[in-house]
PDB file of C-alpha atoms and ligand atoms in Angstrom:
ATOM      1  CA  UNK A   1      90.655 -46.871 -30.377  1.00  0.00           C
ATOM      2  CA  UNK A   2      94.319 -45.881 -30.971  1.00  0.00           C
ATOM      3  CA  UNK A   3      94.579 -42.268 -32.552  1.00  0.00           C
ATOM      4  CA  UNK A   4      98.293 -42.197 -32.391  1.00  0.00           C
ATOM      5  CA  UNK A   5     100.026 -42.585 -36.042  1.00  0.00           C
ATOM      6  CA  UNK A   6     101.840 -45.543 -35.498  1.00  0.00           C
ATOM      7  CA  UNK A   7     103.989 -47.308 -37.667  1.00  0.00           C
ATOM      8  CA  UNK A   8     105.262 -50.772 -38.786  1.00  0.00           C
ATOM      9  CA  UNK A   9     108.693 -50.596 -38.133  1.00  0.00           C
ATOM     10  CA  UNK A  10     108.131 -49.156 -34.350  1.00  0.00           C
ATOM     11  CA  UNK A  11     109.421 -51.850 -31.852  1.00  0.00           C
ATOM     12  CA  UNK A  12     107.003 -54.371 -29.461  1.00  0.00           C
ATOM     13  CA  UNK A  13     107.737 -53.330 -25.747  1.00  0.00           C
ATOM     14  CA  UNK A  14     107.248 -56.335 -23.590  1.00  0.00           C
ATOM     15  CA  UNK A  15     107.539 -56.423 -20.060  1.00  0.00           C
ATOM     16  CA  UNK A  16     107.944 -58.649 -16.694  1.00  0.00           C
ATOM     17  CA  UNK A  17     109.596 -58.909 -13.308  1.00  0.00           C
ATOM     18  CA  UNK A  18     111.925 -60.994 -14.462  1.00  0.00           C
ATOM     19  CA  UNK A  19     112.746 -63.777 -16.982  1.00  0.00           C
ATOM     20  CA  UNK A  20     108.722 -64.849 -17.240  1.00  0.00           C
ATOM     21  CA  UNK A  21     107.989 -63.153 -19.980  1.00  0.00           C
ATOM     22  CA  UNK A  22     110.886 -63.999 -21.970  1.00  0.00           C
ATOM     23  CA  UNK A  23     109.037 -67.358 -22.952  1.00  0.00           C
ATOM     24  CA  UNK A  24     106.373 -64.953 -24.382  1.00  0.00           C
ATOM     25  CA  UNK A  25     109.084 -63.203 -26.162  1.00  0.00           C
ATOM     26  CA  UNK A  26     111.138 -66.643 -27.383  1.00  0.00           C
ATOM     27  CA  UNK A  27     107.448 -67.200 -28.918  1.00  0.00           C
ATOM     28  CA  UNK A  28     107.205 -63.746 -30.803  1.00  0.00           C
ATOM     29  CA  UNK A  29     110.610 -64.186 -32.028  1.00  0.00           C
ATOM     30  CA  UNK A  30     109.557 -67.781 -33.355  1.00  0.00           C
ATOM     31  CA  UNK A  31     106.456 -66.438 -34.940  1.00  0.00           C
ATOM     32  CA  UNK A  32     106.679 -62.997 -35.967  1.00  0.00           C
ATOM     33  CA  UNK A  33     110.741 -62.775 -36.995  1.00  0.00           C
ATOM     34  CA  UNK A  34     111.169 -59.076 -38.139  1.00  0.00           C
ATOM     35  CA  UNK A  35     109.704 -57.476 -35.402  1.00  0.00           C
ATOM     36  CA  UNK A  36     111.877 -55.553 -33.088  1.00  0.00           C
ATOM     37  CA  UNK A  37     111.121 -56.113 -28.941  1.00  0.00           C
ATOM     38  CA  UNK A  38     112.411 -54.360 -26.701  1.00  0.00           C
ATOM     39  CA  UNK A  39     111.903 -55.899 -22.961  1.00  0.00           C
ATOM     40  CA  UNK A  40     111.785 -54.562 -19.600  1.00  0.00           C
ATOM     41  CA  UNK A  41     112.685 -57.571 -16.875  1.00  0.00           C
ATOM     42  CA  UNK A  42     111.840 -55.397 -13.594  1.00  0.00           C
ATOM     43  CA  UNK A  43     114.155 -57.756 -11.715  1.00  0.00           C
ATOM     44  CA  UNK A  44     114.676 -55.243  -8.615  1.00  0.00           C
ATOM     45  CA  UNK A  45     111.020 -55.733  -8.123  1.00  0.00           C
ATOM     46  CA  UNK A  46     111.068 -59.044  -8.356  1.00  0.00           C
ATOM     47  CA  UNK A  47     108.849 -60.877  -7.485  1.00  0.00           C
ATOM     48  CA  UNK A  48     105.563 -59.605  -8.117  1.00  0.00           C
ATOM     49  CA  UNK A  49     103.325 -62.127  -7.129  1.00  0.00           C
ATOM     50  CA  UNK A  50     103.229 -60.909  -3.411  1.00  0.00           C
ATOM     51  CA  UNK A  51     102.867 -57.102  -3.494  1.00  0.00           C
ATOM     52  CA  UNK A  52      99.911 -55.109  -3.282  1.00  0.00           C
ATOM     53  CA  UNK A  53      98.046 -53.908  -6.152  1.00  0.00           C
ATOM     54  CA  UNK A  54      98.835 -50.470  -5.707  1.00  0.00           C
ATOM     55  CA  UNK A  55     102.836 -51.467  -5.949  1.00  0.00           C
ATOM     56  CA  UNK A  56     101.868 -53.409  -9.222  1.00  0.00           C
ATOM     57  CA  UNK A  57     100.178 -50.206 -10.771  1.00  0.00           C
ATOM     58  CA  UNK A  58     103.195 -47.975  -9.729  1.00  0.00           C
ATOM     59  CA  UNK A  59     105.770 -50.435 -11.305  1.00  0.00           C
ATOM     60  CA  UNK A  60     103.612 -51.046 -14.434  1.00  0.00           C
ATOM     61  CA  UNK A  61     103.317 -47.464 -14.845  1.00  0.00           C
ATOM     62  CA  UNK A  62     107.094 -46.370 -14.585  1.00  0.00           C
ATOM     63  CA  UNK A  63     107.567 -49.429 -16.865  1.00  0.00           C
ATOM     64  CA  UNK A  64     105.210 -48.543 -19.654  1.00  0.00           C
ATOM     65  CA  UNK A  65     106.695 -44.512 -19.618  1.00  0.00           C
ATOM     66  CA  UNK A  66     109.657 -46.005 -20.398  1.00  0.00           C
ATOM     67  CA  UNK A  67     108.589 -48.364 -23.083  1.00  0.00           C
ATOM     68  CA  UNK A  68     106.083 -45.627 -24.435  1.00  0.00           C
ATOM     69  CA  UNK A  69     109.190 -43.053 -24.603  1.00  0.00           C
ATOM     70  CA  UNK A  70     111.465 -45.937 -26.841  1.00  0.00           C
ATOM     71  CA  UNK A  71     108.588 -45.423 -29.332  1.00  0.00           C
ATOM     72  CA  UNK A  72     106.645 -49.047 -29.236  1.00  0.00           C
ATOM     73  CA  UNK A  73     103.927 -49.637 -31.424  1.00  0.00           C
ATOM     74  CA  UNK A  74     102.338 -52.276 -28.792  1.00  0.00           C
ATOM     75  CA  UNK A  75     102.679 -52.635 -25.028  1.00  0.00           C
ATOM     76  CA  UNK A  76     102.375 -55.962 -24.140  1.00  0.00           C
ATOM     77  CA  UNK A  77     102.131 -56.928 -20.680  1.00  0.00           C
ATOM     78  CA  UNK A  78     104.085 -60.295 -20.247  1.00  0.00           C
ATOM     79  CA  UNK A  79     103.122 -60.990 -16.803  1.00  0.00           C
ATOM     80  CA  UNK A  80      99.900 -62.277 -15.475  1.00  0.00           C
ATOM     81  CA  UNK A  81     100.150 -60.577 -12.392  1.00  0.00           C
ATOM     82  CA  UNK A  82     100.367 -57.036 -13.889  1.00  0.00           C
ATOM     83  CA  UNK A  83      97.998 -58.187 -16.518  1.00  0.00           C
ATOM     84  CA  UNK A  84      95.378 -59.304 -14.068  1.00  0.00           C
ATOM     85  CA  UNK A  85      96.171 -56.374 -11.357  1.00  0.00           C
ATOM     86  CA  UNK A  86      97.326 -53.095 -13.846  1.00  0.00           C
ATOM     87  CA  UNK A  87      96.199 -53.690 -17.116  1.00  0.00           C
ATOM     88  CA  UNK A  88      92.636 -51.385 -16.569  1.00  0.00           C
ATOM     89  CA  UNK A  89      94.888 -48.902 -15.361  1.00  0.00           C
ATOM     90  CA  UNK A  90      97.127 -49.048 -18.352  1.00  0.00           C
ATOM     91  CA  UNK A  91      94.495 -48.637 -20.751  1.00  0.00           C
ATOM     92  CA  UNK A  92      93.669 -45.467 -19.051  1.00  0.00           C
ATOM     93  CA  UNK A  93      97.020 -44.318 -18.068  1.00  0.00           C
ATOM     94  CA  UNK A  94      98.532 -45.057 -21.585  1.00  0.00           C
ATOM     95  CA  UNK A  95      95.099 -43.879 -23.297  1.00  0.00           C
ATOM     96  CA  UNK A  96      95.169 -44.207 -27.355  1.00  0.00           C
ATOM     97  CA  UNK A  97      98.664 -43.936 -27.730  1.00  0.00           C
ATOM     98  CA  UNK A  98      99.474 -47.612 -28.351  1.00  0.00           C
ATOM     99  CA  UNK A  99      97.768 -51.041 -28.620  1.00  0.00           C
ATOM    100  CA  UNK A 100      98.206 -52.908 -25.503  1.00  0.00           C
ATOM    101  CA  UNK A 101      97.845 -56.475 -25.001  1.00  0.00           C
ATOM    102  CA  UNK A 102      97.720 -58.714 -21.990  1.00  0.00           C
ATOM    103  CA  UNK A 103      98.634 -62.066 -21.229  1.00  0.00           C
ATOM    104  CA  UNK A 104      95.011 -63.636 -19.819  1.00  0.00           C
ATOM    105  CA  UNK A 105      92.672 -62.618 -22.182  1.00  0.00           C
ATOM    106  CA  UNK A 106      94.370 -64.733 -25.391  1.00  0.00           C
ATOM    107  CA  UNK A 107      94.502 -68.011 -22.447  1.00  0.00           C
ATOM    108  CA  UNK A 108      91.205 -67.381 -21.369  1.00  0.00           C
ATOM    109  CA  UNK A 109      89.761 -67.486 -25.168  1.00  0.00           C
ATOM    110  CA  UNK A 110      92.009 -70.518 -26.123  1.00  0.00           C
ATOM    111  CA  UNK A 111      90.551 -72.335 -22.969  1.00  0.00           C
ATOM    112  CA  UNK A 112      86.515 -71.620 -23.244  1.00  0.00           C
ATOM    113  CA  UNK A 113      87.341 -72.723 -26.936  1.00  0.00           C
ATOM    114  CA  UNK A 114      88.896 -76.380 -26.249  1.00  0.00           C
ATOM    115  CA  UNK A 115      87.832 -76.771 -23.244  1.00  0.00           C
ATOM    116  CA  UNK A 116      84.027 -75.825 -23.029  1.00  0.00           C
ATOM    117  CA  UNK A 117      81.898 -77.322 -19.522  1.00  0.00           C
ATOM    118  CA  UNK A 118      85.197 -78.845 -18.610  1.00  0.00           C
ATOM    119  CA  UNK A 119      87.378 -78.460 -15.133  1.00  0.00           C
ATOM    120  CA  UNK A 120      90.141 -76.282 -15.556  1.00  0.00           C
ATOM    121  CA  UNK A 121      92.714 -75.496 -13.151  1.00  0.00           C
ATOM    122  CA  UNK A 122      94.557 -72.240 -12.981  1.00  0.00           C
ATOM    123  CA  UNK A 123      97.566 -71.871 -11.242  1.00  0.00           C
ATOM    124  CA  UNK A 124      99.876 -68.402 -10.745  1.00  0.00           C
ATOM    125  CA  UNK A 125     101.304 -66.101  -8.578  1.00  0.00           C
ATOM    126  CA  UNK A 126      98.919 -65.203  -5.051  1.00  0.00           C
ATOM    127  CA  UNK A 127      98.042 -61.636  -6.875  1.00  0.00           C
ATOM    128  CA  UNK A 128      96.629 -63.641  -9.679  1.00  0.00           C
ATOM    129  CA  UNK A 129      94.982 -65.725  -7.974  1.00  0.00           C
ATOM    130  CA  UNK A 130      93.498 -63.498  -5.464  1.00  0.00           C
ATOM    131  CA  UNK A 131      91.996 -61.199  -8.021  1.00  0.00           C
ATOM    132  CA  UNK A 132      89.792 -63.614  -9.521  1.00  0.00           C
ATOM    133  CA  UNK A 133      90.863 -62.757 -13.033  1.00  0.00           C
ATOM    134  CA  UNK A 134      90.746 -65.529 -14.599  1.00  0.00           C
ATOM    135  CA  UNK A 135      87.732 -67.102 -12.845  1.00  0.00           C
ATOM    136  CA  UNK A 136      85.903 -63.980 -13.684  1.00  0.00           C
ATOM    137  CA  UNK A 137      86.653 -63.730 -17.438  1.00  0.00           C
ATOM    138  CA  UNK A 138      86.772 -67.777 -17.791  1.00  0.00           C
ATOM    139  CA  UNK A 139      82.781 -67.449 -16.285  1.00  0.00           C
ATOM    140  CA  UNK A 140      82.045 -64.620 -18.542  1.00  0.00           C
ATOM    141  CA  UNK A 141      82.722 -66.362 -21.976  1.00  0.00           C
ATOM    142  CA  UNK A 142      81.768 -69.919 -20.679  1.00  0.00           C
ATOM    143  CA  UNK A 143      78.746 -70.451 -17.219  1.00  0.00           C
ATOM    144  CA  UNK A 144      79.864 -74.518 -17.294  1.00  0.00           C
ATOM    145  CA  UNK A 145      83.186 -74.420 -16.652  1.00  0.00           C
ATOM    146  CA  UNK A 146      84.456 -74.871 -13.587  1.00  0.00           C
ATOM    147  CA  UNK A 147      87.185 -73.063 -12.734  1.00  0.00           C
ATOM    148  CA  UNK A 148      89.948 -74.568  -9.911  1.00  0.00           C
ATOM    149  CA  UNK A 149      92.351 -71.968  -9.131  1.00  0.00           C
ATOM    150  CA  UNK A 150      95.870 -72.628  -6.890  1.00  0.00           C
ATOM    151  CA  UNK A 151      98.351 -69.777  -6.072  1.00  0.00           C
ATOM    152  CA  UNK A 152     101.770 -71.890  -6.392  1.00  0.00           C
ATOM    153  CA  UNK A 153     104.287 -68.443  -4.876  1.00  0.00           C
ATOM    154  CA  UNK A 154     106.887 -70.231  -4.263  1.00  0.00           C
ATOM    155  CA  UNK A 155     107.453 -70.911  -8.359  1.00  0.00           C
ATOM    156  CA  UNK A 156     108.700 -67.787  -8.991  1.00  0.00           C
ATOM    157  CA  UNK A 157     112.028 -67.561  -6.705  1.00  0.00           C
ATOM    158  CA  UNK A 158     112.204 -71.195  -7.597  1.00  0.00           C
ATOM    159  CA  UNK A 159     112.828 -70.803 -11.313  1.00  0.00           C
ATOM    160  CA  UNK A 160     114.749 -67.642 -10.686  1.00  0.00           C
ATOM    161  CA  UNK A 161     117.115 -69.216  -8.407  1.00  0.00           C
ATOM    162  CA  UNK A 162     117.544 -71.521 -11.385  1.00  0.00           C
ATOM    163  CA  UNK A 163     115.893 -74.555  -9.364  1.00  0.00           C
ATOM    164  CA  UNK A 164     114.317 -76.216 -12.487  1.00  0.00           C
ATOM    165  CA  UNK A 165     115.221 -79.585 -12.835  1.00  0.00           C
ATOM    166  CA  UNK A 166     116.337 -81.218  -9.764  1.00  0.00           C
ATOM    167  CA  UNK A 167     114.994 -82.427  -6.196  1.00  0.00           C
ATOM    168  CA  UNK A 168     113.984 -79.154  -4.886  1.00  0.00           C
ATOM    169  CA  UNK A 169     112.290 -78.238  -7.711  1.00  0.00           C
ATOM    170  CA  UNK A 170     110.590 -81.349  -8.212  1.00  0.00           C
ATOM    171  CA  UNK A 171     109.202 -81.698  -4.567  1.00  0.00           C
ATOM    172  CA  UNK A 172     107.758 -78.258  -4.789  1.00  0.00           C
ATOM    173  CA  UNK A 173     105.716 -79.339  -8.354  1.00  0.00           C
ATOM    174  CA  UNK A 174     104.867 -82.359  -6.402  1.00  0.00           C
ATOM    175  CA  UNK A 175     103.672 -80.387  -3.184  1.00  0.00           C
ATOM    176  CA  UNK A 176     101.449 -77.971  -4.755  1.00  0.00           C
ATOM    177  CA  UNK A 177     100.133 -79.927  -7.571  1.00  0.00           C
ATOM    178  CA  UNK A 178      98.728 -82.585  -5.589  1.00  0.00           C
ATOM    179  CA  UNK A 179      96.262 -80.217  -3.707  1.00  0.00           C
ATOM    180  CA  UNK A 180      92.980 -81.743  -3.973  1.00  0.00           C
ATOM    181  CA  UNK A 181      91.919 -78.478  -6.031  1.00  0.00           C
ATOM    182  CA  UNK A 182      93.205 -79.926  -8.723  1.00  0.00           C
ATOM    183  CA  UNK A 183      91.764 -83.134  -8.552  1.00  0.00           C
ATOM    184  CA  UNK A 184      89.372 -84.531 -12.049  1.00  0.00           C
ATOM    185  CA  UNK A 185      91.240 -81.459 -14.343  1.00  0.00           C
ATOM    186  CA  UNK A 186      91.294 -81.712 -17.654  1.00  0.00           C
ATOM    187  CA  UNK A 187      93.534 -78.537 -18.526  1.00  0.00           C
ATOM    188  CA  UNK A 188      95.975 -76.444 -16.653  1.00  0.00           C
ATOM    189  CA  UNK A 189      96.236 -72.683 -16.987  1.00  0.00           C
ATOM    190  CA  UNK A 190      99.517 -71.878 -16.150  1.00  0.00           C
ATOM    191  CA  UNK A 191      98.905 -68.251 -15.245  1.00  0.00           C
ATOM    192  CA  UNK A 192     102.211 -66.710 -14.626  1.00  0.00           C
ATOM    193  CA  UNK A 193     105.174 -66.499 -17.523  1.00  0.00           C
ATOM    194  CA  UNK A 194     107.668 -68.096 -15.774  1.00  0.00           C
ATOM    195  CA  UNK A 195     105.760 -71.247 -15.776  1.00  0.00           C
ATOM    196  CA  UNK A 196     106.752 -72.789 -18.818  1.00  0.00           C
ATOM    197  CA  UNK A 197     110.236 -73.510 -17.983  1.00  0.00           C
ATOM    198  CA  UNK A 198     108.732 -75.629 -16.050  1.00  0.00           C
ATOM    199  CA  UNK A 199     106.317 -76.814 -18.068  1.00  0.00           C
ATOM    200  CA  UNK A 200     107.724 -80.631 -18.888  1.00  0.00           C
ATOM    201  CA  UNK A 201     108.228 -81.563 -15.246  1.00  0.00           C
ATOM    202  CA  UNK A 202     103.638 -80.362 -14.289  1.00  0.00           C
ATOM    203  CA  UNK A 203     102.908 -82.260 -17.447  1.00  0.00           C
ATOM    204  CA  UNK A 204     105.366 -85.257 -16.452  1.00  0.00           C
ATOM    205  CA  UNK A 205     103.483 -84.978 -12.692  1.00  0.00           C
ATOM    206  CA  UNK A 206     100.344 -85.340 -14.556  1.00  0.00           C
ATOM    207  CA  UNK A 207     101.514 -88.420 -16.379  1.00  0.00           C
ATOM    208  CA  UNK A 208     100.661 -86.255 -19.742  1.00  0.00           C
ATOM    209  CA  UNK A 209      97.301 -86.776 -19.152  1.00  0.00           C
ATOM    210  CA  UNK A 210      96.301 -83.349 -18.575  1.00  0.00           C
ATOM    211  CA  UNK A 211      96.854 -80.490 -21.114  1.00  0.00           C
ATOM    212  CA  UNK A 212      99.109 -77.525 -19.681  1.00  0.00           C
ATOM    213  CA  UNK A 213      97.984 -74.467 -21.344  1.00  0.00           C
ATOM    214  CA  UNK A 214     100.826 -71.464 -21.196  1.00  0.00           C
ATOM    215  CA  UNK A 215     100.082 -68.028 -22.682  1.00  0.00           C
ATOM    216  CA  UNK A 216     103.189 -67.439 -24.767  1.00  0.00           C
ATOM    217  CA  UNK A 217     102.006 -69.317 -27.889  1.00  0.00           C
ATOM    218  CA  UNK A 218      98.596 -67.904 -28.292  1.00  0.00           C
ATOM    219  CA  UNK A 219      99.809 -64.508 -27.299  1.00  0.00           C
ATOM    220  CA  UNK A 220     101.770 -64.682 -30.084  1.00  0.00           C
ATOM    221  CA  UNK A 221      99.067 -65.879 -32.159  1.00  0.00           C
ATOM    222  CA  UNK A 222      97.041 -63.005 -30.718  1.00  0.00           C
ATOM    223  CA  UNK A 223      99.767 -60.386 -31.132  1.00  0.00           C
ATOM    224  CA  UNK A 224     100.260 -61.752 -35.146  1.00  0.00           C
ATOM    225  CA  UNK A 225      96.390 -61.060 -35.250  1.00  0.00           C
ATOM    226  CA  UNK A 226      96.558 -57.179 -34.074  1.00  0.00           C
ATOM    227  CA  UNK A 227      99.517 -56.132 -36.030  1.00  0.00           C
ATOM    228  CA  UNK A 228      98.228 -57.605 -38.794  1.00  0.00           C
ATOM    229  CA  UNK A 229      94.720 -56.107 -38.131  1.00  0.00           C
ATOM    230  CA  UNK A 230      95.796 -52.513 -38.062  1.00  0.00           C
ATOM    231  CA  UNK A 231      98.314 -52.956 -40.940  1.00  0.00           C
ATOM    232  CA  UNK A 232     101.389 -52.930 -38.531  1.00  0.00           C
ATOM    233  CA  UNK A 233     103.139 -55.802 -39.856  1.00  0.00           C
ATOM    234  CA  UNK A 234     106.885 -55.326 -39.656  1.00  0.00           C
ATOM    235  CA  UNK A 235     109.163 -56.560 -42.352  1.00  0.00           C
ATOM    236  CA  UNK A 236     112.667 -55.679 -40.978  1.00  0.00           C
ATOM    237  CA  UNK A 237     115.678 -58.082 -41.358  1.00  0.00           C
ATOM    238  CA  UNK A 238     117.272 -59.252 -38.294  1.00  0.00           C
ATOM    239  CA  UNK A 239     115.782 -57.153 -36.034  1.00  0.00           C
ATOM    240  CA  UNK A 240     118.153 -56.473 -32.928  1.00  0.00           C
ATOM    241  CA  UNK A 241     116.340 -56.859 -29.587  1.00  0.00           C
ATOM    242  CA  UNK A 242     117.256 -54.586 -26.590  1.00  0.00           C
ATOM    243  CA  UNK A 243     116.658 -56.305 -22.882  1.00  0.00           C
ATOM    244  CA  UNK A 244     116.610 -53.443 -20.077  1.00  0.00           C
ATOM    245  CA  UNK A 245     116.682 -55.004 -16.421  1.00  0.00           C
ATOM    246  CA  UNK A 246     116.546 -52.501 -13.318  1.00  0.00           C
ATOM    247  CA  UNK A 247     118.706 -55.016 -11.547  1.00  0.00           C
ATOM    248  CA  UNK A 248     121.510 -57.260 -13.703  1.00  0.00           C
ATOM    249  CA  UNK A 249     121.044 -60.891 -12.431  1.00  0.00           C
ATOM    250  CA  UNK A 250     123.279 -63.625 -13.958  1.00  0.00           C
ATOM    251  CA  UNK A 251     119.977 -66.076 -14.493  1.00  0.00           C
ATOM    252  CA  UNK A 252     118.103 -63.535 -16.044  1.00  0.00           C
ATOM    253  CA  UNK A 253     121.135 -62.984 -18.990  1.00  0.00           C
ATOM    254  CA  UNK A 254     121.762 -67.058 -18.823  1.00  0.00           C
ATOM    255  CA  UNK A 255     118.010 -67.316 -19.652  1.00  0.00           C
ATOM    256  CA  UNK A 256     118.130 -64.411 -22.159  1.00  0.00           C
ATOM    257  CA  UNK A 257     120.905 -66.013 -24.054  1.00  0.00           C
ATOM    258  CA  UNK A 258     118.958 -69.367 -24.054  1.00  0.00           C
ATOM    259  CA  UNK A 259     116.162 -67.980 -26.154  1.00  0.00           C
ATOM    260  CA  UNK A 260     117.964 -65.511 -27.921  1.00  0.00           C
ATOM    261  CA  UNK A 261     121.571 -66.953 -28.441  1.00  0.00           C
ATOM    262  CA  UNK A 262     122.710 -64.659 -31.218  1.00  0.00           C
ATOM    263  CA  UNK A 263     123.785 -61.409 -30.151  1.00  0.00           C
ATOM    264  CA  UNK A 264     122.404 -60.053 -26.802  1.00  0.00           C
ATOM    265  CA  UNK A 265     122.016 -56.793 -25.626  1.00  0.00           C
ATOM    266  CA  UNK A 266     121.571 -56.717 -22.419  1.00  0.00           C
ATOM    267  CA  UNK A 267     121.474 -52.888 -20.531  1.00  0.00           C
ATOM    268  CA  UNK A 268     120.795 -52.178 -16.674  1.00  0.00           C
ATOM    269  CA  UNK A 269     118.469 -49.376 -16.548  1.00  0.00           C
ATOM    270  CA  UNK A 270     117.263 -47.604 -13.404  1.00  0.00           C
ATOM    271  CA  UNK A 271     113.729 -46.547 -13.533  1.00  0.00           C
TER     272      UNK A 271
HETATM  273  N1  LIG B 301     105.893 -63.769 -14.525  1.00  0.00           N
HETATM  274  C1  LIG B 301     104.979 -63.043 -13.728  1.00  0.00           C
HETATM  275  C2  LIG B 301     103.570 -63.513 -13.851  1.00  0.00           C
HETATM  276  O1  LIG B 301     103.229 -63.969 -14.935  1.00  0.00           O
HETATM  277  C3  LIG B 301     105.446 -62.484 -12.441  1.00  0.00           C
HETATM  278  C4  LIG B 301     105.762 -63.387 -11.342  1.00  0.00           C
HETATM  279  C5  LIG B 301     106.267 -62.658 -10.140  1.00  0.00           C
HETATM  280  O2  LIG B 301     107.114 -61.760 -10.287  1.00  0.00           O
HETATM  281  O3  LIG B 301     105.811 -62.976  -9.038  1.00  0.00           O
HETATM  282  O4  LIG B 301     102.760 -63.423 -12.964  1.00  0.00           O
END
């Protein structure tokens, strides 16, 4: 329950380790036009997938002071691995100051929806993976389902080095995807935000015949809900984005200006 007066025109804070959660951002921006996001890319931390949880709580923490402190109406946490390791802790830390949102719970309803007594794999970084989120909250809503899950770490660095479309890239997709784990799937979590830039070449390895779920869409769908819900609705013109990074990286602004090619203001900020 959020006691804080908050108001439309207050920015969305979004955050990641890097350029993941941009995809969840390029699908705000698509759906909900007037509201202002400002994003935190923690791309000295990068990646996340591998650290502890402790490390993940510390980073989400520093990360959500700062977004708190720029006045944000809603934290959302654009990365499944802080999502599935820090967002308890958030809720805590943060308290009823603003609405927070994570990344899993929106997948994990769209999935036991479509997909009920069906296989679905999950794939993501090893923290996600290893903490059973999804599993867990998949079994919750839905007993049938079974639930495949595949830590795929070597994604990450892959799309950040900008390896997307090419041999490397492709005999990675090939490598992991073909683990018998996800043998007899009928949908495909991908549980990390960086996964759909990749998201043509796993559907082309499944000869389209499997349907890759990512979050941003229904995030945004979930987002549109909450706003609307507590009357937060912005209706601002051109709303100009802000895009901290603790680290500048030349992929992270290419990627930037790919989903946001207007104007793009991009500041290194050391937290
Ligand atoms: N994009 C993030 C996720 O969704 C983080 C990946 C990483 O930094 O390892 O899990």
């Amino acid at each position: 329950m959020i006691t804080a007066m908050l108001k439309p025109e207050q920015p969305i804070g979004i955050f990641d380790s890097g350029v993941g959660g941009l995809t969840v951002a390029a699908a705000i921006k698509q759906l909900l036009p007037n509201e202002q996001m400002i994003y935190f890319g923690d791309t000295a931390h990068l990646p996340y997938g591998d650290k502890s949880g402790d490390t993940i709580v510390r980073y989400s923490r520093h990360i959500a002071d700062f977004l708190v402190a720029k006045g944000v109406k809603v934290l959302l946490i654009a990365c499944n691995t802080a999502s599935a390791i820090a967002y308890n802790d958030l809720v805590n830390y943060i308290g009823n100051r603003v609405h927070i949102v994570n990344v899993i719970d929106p997948a994990v309803d769209f999935i036991t929806n479509q997909y009920p007594q069906e296989k679905v794999g999950v794939i993501g970084t090893k923290g996600t993976i290893r903490s059973g989120t999804y599993e867990r909250k998949i079994r919750e809503r839905d007993r049938g389902i079974e639930v495949s899950s595949l830590a795929t770490p070597l994604f990450v660095p892959m799309i950040e080095e900008g390896f997307v479309y090419d041999d490397i890239s492709n005999a990675i997709i090939r490598s992991y995807l073909s683990h018998e784990q996800l043998e007899g799937i009928k949908s495909l979590i991908l549980g990390c935000t960086h996964y759909p830039i990749i998201k043509n070449q796993i559907r082309k390895f499944f000869n389209f015949s499997v349907d890759v779920v990512d979050s941003a869409n229904v995030v945004a769908t979930y987002l549109k809900e909450i706003l609307d819900e507590h009357q937060l609705l912005n209706t601002a013109r051109n709303p100009e984005h802000i895009f901290y990074v603790s680290d500048y990286t030349e992929y992270f602004e290419a990627i930037a200006r790919m989903f946001f090619e207007e104007r793009l203001n991009l500041v290194k900020e050391n937290i």
